[in-house]
Coordinates of C-alpha atoms in Angstrom, one line a residue:
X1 CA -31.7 8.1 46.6
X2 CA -29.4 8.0 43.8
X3 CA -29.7 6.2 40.6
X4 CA -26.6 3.8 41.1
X5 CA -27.9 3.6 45.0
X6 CA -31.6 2.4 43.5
X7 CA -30.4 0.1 40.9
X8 CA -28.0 -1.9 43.6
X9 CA -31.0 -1.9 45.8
X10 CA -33.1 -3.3 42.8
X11 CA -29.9 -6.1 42.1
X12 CA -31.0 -7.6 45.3
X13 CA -34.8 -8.1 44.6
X14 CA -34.4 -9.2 41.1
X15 CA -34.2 -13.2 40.7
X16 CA -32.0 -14.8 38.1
X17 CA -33.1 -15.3 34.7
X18 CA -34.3 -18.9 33.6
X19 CA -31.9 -18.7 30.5
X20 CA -28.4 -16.4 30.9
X21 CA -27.8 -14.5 28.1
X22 CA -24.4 -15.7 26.6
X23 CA -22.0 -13.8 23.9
X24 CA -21.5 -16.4 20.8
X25 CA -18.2 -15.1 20.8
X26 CA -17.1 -15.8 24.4
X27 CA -15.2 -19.0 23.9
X28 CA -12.5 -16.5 22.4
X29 CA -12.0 -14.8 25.8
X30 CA -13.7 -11.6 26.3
X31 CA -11.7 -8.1 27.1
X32 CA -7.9 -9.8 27.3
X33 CA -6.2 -7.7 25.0
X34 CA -4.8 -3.8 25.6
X35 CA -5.2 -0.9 22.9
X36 CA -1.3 -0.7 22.8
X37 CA -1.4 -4.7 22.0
X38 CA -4.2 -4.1 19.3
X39 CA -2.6 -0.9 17.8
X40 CA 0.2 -3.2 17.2
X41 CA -1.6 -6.0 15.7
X42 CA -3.3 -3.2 13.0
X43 CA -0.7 -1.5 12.2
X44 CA 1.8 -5.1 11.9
X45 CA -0.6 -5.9 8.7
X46 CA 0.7 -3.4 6.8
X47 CA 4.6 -4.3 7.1
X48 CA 5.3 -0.2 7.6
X49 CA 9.6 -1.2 8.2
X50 CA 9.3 -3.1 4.9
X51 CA 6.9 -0.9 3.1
X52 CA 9.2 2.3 3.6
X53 CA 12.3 0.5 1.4
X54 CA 9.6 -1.2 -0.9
X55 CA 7.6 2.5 -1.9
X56 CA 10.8 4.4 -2.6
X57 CA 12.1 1.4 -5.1
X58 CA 9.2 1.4 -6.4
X59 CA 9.1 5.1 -7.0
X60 CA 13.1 5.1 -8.8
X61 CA 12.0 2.2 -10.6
X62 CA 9.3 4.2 -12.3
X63 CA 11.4 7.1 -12.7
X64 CA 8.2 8.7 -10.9
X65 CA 9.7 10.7 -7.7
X66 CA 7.4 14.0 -6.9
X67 CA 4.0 12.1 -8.8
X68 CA 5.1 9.2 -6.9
X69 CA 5.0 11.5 -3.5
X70 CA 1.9 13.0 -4.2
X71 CA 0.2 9.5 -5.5
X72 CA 1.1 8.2 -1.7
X73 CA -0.3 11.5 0.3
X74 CA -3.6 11.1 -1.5
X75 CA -3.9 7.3 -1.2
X76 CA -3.1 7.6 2.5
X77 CA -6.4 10.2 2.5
X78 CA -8.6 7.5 0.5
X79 CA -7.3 4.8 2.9
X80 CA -8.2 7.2 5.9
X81 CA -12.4 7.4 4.6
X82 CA -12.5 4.2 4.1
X83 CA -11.1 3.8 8.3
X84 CA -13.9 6.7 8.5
X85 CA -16.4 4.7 6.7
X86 CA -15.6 1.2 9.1
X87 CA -15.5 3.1 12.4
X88 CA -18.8 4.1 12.2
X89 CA -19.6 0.0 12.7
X90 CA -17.0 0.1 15.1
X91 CA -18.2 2.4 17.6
X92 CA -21.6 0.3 17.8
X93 CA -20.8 -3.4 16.6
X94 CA -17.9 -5.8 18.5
X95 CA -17.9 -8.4 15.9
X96 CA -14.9 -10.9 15.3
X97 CA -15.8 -11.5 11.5
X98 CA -14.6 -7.5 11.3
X99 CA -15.6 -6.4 8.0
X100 CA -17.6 -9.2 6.8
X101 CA -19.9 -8.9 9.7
X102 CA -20.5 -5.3 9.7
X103 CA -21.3 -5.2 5.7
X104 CA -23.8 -8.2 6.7
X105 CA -25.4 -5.4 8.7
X106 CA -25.5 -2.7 6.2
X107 CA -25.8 -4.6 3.2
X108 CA -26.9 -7.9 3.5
X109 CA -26.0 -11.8 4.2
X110 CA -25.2 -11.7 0.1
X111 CA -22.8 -9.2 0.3
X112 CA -21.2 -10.1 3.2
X113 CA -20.2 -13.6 2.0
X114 CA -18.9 -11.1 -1.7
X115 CA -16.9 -9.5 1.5
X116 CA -16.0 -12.3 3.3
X117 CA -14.0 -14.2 -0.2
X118 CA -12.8 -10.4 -0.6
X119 CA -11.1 -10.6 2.8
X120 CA -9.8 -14.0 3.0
X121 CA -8.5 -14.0 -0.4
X122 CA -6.4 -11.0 0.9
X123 CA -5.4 -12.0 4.2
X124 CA -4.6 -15.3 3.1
X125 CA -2.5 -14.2 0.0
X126 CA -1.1 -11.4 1.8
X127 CA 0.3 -14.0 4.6
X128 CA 1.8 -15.8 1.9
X129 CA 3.5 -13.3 0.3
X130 CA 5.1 -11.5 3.2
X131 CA 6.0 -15.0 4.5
X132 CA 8.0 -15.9 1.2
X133 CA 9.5 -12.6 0.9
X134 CA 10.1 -12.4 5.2
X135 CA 12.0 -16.2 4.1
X136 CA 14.1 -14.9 1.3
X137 CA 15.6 -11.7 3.4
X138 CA 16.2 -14.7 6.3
X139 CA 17.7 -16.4 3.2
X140 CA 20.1 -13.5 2.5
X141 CA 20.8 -12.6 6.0
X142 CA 22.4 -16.1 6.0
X143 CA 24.2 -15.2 3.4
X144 CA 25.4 -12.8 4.5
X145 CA 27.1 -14.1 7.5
X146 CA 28.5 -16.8 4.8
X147 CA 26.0 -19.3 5.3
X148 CA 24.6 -20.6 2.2
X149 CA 21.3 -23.1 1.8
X150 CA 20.5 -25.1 -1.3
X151 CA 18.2 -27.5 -2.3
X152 CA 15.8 -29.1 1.1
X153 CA 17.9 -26.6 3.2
X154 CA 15.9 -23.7 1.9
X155 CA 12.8 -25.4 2.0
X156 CA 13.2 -26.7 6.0
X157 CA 13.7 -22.8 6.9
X158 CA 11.0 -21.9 5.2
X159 CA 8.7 -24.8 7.0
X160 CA 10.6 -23.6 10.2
X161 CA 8.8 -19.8 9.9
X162 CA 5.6 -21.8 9.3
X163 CA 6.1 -23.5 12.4
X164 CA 7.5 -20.6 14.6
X165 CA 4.8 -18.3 13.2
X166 CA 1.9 -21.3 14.2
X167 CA 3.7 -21.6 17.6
X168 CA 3.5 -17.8 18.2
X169 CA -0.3 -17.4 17.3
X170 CA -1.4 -20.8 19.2
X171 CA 0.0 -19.6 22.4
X172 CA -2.4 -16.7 22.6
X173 CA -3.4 -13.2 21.2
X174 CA -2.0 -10.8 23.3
X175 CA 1.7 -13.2 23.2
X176 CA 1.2 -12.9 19.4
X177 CA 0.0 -9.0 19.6
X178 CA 3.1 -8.0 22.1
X179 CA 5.9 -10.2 20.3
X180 CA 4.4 -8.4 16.7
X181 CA 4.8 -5.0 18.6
X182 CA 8.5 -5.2 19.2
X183 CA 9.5 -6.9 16.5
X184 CA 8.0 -4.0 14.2
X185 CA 9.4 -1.3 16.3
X186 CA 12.9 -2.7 16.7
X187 CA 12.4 -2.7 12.9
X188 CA 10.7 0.6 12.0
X189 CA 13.5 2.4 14.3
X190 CA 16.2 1.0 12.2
X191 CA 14.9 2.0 8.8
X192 CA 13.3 5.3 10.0
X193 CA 17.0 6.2 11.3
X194 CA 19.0 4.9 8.0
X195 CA 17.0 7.3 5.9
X196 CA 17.9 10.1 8.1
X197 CA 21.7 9.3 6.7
X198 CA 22.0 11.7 3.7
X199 CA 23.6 9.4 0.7
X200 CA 22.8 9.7 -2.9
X201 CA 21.6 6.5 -4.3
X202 CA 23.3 4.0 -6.7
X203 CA 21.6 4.5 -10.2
X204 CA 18.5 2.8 -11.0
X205 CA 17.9 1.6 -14.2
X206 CA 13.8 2.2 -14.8
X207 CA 12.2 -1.2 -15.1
X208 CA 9.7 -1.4 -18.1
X209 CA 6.6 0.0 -16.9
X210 CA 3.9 -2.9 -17.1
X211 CA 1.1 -0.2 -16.0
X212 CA 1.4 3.3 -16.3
X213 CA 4.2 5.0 -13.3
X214 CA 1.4 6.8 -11.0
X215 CA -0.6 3.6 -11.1
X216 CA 1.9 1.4 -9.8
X217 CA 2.7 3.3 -7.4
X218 CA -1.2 4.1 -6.6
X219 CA -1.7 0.6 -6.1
X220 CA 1.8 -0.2 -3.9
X221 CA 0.5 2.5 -1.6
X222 CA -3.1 1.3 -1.2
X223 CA -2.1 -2.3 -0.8
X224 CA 0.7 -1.1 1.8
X225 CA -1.8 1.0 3.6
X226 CA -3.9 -1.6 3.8
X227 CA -4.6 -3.8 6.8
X228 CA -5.6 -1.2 9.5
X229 CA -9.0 -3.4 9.3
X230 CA -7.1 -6.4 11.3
X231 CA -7.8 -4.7 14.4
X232 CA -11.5 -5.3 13.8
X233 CA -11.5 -8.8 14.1
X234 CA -10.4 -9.2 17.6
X235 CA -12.8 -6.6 18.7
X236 CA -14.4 -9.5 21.3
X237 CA -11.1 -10.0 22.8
X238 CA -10.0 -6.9 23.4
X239 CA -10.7 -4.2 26.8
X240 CA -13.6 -1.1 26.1
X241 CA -13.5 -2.7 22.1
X242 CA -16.2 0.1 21.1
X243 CA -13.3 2.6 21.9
X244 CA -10.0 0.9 21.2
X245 CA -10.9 -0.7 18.3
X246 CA -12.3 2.2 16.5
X247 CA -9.0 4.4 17.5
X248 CA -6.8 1.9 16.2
X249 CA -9.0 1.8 12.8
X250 CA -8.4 5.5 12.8
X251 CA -5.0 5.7 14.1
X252 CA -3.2 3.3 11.5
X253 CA -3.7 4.7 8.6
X254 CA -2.5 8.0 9.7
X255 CA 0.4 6.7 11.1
X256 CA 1.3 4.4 8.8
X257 CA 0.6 6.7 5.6
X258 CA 3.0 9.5 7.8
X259 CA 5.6 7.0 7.9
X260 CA 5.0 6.2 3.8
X261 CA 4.9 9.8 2.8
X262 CA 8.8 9.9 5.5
X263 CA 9.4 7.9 3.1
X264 CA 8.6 9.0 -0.2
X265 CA 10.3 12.5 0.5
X266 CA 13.4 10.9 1.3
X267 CA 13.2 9.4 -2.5
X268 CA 12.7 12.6 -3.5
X269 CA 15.2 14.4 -1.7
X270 CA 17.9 12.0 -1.9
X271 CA 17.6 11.0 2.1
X272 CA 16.8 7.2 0.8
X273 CA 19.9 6.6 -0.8
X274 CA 21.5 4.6 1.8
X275 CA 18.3 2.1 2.4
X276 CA 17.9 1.7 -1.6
X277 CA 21.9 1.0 -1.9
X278 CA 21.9 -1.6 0.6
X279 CA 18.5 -3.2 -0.4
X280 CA 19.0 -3.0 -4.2
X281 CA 22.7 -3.7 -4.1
X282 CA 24.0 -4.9 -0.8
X283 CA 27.9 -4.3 -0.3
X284 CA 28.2 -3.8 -3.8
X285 CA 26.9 -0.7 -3.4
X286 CA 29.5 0.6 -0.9
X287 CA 27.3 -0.1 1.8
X288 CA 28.9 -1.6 4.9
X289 CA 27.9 -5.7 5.5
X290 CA 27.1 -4.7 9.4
X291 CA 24.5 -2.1 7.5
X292 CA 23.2 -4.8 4.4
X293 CA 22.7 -7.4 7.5
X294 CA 20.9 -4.7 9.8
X295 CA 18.5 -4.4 7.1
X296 CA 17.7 -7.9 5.9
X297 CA 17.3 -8.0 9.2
X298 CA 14.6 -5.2 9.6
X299 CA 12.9 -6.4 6.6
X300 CA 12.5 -10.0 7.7
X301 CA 10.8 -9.5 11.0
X302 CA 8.2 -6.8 9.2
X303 CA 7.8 -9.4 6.5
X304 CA 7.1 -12.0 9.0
X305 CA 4.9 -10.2 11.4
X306 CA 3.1 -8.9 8.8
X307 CA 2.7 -12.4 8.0
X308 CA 1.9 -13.4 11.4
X309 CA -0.9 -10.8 11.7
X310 CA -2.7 -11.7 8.7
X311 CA -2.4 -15.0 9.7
X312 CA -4.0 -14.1 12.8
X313 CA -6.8 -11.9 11.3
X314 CA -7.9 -14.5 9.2
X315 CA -8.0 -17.4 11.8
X316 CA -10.6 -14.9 13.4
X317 CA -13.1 -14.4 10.0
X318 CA -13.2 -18.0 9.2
X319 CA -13.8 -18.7 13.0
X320 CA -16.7 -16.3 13.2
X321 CA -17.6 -17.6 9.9
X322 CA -17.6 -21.5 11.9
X323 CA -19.7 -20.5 14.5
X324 CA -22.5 -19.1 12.2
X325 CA -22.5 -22.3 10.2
X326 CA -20.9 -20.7 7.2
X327 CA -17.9 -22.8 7.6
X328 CA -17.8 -26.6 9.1
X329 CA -18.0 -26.4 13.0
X330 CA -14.6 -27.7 13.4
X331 CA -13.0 -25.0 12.9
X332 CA -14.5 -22.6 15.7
X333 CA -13.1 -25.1 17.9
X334 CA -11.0 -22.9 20.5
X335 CA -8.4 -24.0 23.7
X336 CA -9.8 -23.9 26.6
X337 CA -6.4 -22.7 28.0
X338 CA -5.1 -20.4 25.4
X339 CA -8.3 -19.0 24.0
X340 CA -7.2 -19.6 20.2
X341 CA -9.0 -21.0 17.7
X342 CA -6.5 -23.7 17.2
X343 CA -8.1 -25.3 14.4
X344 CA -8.6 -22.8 12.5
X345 CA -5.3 -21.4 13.3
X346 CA -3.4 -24.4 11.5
X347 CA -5.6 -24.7 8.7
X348 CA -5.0 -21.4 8.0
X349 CA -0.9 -21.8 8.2
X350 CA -1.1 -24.9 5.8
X351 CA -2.5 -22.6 2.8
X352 CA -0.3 -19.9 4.1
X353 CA 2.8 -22.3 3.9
X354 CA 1.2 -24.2 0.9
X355 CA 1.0 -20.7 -1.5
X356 CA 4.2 -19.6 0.1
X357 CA 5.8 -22.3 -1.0
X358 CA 4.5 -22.3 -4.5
X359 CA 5.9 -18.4 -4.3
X360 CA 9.1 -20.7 -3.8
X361 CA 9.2 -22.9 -6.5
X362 CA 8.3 -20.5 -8.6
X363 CA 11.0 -17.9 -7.4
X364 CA 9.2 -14.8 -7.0
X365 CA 5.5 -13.4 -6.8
X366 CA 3.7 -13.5 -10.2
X367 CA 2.4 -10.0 -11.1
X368 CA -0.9 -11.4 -11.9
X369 CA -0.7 -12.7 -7.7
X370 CA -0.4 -9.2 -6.2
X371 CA -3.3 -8.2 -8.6
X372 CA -5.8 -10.3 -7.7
X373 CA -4.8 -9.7 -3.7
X374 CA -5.7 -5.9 -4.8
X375 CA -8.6 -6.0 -6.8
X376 CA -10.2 -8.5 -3.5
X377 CA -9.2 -6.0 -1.3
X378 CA -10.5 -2.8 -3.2
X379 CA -13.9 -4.8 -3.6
X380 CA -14.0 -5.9 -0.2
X381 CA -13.1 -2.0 0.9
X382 CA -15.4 -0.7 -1.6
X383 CA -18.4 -2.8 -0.1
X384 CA -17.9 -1.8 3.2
X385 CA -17.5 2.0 2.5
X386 CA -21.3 1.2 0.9
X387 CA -22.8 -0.7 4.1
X388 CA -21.8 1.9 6.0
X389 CA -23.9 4.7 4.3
X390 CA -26.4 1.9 3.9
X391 CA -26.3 1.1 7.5
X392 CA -26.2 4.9 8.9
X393 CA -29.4 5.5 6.5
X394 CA -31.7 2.7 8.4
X395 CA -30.8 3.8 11.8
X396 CA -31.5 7.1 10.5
X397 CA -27.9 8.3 12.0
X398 CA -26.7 9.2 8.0
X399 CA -24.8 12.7 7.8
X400 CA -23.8 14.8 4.6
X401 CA -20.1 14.0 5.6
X402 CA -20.7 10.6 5.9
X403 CA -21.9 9.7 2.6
X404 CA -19.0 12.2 1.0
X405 CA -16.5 10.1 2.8
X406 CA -17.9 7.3 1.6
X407 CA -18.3 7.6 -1.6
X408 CA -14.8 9.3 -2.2
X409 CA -13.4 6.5 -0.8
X410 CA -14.7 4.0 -2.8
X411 CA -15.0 6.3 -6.1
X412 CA -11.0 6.1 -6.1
X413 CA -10.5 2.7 -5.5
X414 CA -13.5 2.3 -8.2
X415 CA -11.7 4.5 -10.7
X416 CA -8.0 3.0 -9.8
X417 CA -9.5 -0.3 -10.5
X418 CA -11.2 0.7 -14.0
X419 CA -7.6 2.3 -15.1
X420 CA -6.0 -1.2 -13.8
X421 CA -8.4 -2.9 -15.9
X422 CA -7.7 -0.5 -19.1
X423 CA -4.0 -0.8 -18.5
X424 CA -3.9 -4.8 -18.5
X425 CA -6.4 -4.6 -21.3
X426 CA -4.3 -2.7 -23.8
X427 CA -1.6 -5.9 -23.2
X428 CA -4.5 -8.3 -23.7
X429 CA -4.5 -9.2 -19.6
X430 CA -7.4 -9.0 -17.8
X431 CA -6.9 -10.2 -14.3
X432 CA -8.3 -7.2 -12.3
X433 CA -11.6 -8.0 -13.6
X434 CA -11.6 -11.2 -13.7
X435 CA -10.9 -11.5 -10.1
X436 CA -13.7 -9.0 -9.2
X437 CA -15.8 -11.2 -11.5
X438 CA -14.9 -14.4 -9.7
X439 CA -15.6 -12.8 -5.9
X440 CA -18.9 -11.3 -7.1
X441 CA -19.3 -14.9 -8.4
X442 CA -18.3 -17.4 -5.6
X443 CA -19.6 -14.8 -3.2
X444 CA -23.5 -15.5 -4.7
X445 CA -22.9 -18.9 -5.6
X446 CA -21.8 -19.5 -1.8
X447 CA -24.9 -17.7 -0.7
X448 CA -27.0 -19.6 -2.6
X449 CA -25.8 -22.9 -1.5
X450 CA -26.1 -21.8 1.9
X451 CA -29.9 -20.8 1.2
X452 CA -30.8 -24.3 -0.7
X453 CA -28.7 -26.3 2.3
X454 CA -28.0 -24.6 5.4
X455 CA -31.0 -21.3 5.2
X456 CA -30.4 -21.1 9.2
X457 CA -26.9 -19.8 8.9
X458 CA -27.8 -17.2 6.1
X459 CA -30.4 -16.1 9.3
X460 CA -27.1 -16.6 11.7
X461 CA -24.9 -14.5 9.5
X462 CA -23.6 -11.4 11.6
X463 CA -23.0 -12.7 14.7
X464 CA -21.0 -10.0 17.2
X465 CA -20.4 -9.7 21.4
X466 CA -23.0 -8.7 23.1
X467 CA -23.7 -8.2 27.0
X468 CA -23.4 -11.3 28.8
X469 CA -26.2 -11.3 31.9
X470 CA -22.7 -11.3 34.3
X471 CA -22.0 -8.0 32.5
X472 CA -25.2 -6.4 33.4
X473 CA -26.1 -5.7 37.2
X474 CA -29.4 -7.8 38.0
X475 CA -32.8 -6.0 37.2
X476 CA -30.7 -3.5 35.4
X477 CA -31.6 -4.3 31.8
X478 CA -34.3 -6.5 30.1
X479 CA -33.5 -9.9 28.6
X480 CA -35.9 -11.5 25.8
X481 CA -34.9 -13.7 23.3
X482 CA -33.7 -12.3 19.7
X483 CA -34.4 -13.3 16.1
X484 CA -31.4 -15.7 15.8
X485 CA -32.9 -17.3 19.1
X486 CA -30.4 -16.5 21.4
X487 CA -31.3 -14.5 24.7
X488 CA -30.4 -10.8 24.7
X489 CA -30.5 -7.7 25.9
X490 CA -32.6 -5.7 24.6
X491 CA -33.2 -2.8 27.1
X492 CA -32.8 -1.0 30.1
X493 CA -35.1 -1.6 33.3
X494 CA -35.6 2.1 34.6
X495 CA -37.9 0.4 37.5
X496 CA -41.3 2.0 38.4
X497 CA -41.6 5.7 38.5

């Protein structure tokens, strides 16, 4: 007899268990969403359409073209170790709290909260800034086509993208995931083929550099490259998660750091000319309006599904974060229709729409804004990269390569954040380490409230799917009840030999 034949024959002896074994995350909808879907979500974060004009402005700006080109191929490396460092939680953890959870397993339930105001610091920032800047290219498309807004108009169209972008995630993750997906490619294809139009650009007068050239563009890369993590957090929703998700953590990066360094050549070689004309100067350039339009265009749907992602990632942490107790309850409330964590959905799009608006009134993004979304990232990155060599070591799964990844990894973004920190310093600004300072800082100060108040969630602190008894044919594996409480498997029944 077979072993599939004996452990069908063995389903029909074995009684049902007195208490099922349930996923905490299963109120989400388990195994809804395709790789293509998730690859879209991941790579979405990052803005790519937007972040290809953005990286070669950036570079003529700084007068910086062939260090700028090879500041962007090695931050698309670091950005890939640090994917290598979070797929190795990947391929063994489906976790909706993505890289808070899995640096709760490497590291600790300290740490992970340090994470956990790392990420949401980002993700909720980053939301607000490509929404503001996804609003102000809607702004000048309108303008474009002679339409002009002043005054309440302006601020009704941006409330209007709050609303849409609410709307979109409510009705569901893979509506949100597919309608991100097109709107990114209809945009990347645009842009990708404009730079393949040889035109020398309109000069650029060099801005005064705030930080030194390489550094700026060091940390416009990293930041754009970032966001290949998102795919983590819906882990629990999506089909084979162990395998998609970790291909998509992989995947991005690559891809999007090929389409960067596309991008960076065509500064270089002159093959940008025609994106940088039409961004920087619109018609005045010489570029036709059909062109300038084509492009706010582009740029507004990457800005806003960029937006919309983030928006999405985030509603995911601070849910996981709900149901462990971290967070008030309330906000791991989920539809029993769409599967979306509603609540937290449009708590989230208040702050987003609340900062975005501020972005608004204060017409443009401070500096000081962007820095303090980068140095939380970088930390958040830089812990992770940690748990992972910290997590590989206790299973005893740790290789040589392994660690080196690591520790490059987070050795650059270490060593870009100390030259940050020199850089503001010699101007008497010290933002980067102040922020790092205030994450370390609310980070333990959460955890110890949490310990003094709430101790059973510190215990409850990285939650992730796991086999449902409806998963798991009957008398097939071993159910017993875990250290959070819950009933689990823990094993395989082999039967009697």
């Amino acid at each position: 007899m077979t072993a599939l034949a004996e452990a069908v024959a063995r389903s029909f002896a074995a009684g049902e268990p007195e208490r099922p074994a349930v996923s905490p995350l299963r109120a989400l909808g388990r195994r809804q969403l395709s790789g293509v879907a998730l690859l879209g979500q991941s790579i979405a974060t990052t803005a790519p359409a937007a972040s290809m004009v953005l990286l070669p402005v950036t570079m003529l700006t700084h007068d910086a073209l062939l260090p700028g080109l090879v500041t962007i191929v090695v931050a698309t490396v670091v950005i890939t170790l640090i994917a290598y460092s979070v797929a190795h939680f990947t391929r063994r953890l489906s976790a909706a709290g993505g890289l808070y959870t899995f640096v709760s397993h490497g590291a600790g339930p300290r740490a992970a909260l340090t994470c956990g105001v790392g990420m949401l610091v980002k993700y909720l920032g980053s939301a607000a800034l490509t929404m503001y800047h996804g609003s102000q290219t809607a702004l000048a498309s309108a303008a474009q086509l002679g339409i002009t807004l002043r005054g309440w108009q302006i601020g009704a169209v941006c409330l209007g993208i709050a609303v849409l972008i609410g709307a979109v995630l409510v009705r569901g993750v893979r509506f949100a995931a597919i309608a991100i997906l097109v709107v990114e490619a209809c945009s990347l294809a645009f842009i990708i083929g404009l730079m393949l139009v040889s035109e020398p650009a309109v000069a650029v007068t060099p801005a005064a550099p705030d930080v030194p050239a390489v550094l700026a563009i060091a940390m416009s890369a990293l930041f754009a490259l970032a966001g290949f993590e998102s795919a983590t957090f819906f882990a629990p929703e999506t089909r084979r998660p162990l395998v998609t998700v970790t291909r998509a953590v992989l995947v991005t990066p690559v891809l999007c750091g090929a389409l960067f360094i596309f991008a960076s050549w065509a500064a270089w070689s002159g093959h940008a000319g025609a994106v940088v004309n039409a961004y920087l100067h619109g018609t005045a350039s010489g570029s036709s309006p059909l062109v300038v339009i084509l492009l706010d265009a582009g740029l507004t749907c990457s800005w806003l599904g960029s937006s919309m992602a983030s928006s999405n990632a985030a509603s995911r942490l601070v849910y996981s974060m709900s149901v462990e107790g971290v967070l008030p309850r309330v906000l791991s409330r989920v539809g029993t229709v769409l599967r979306t964590p509603h609540v937290a959905l449009v708590v989230i799009i208040g702050v987003v729409a609340t900062v975005g608006a501020g972005f608004v009134a204060l017409d443009g993004v401070p500096a000081a804004a962007k820095t303090v979304m980068r140095t939380a990232l970088a930390l958040s990155y830089i812990l992770v990269a940690v748990s992972a060599a910290l997590f590989l070591g206790r299973i005893r799964e740790l290789r040589r390569v392994d660690l080196l990844a690591g520790w490059i990894g987070s050795g650059v973004l270490a060593a870009v954040l100390a030259s940050l920190t020199v850089s503001e310093a010699s101007d008497g600004v010290l933002v980067a380490p102040a922020t790092g300072l205030a994450v370390l800082v609310v980070g333990a100060a959460w955890y110890r409230y949490l310990r003094d108040t709430r101790p059973r969630s510190i215990t409850a602190i990285g939650i992730f799917d796991s086999p449902e008894s409806a998963d798991v044919l009957p008398g097939a594996g071993v159910f017993a009840v875990n250290a959070r409480g819950a009933m689990a498997l823990v094993g395989a029944n082999h039967g009697e030999r």
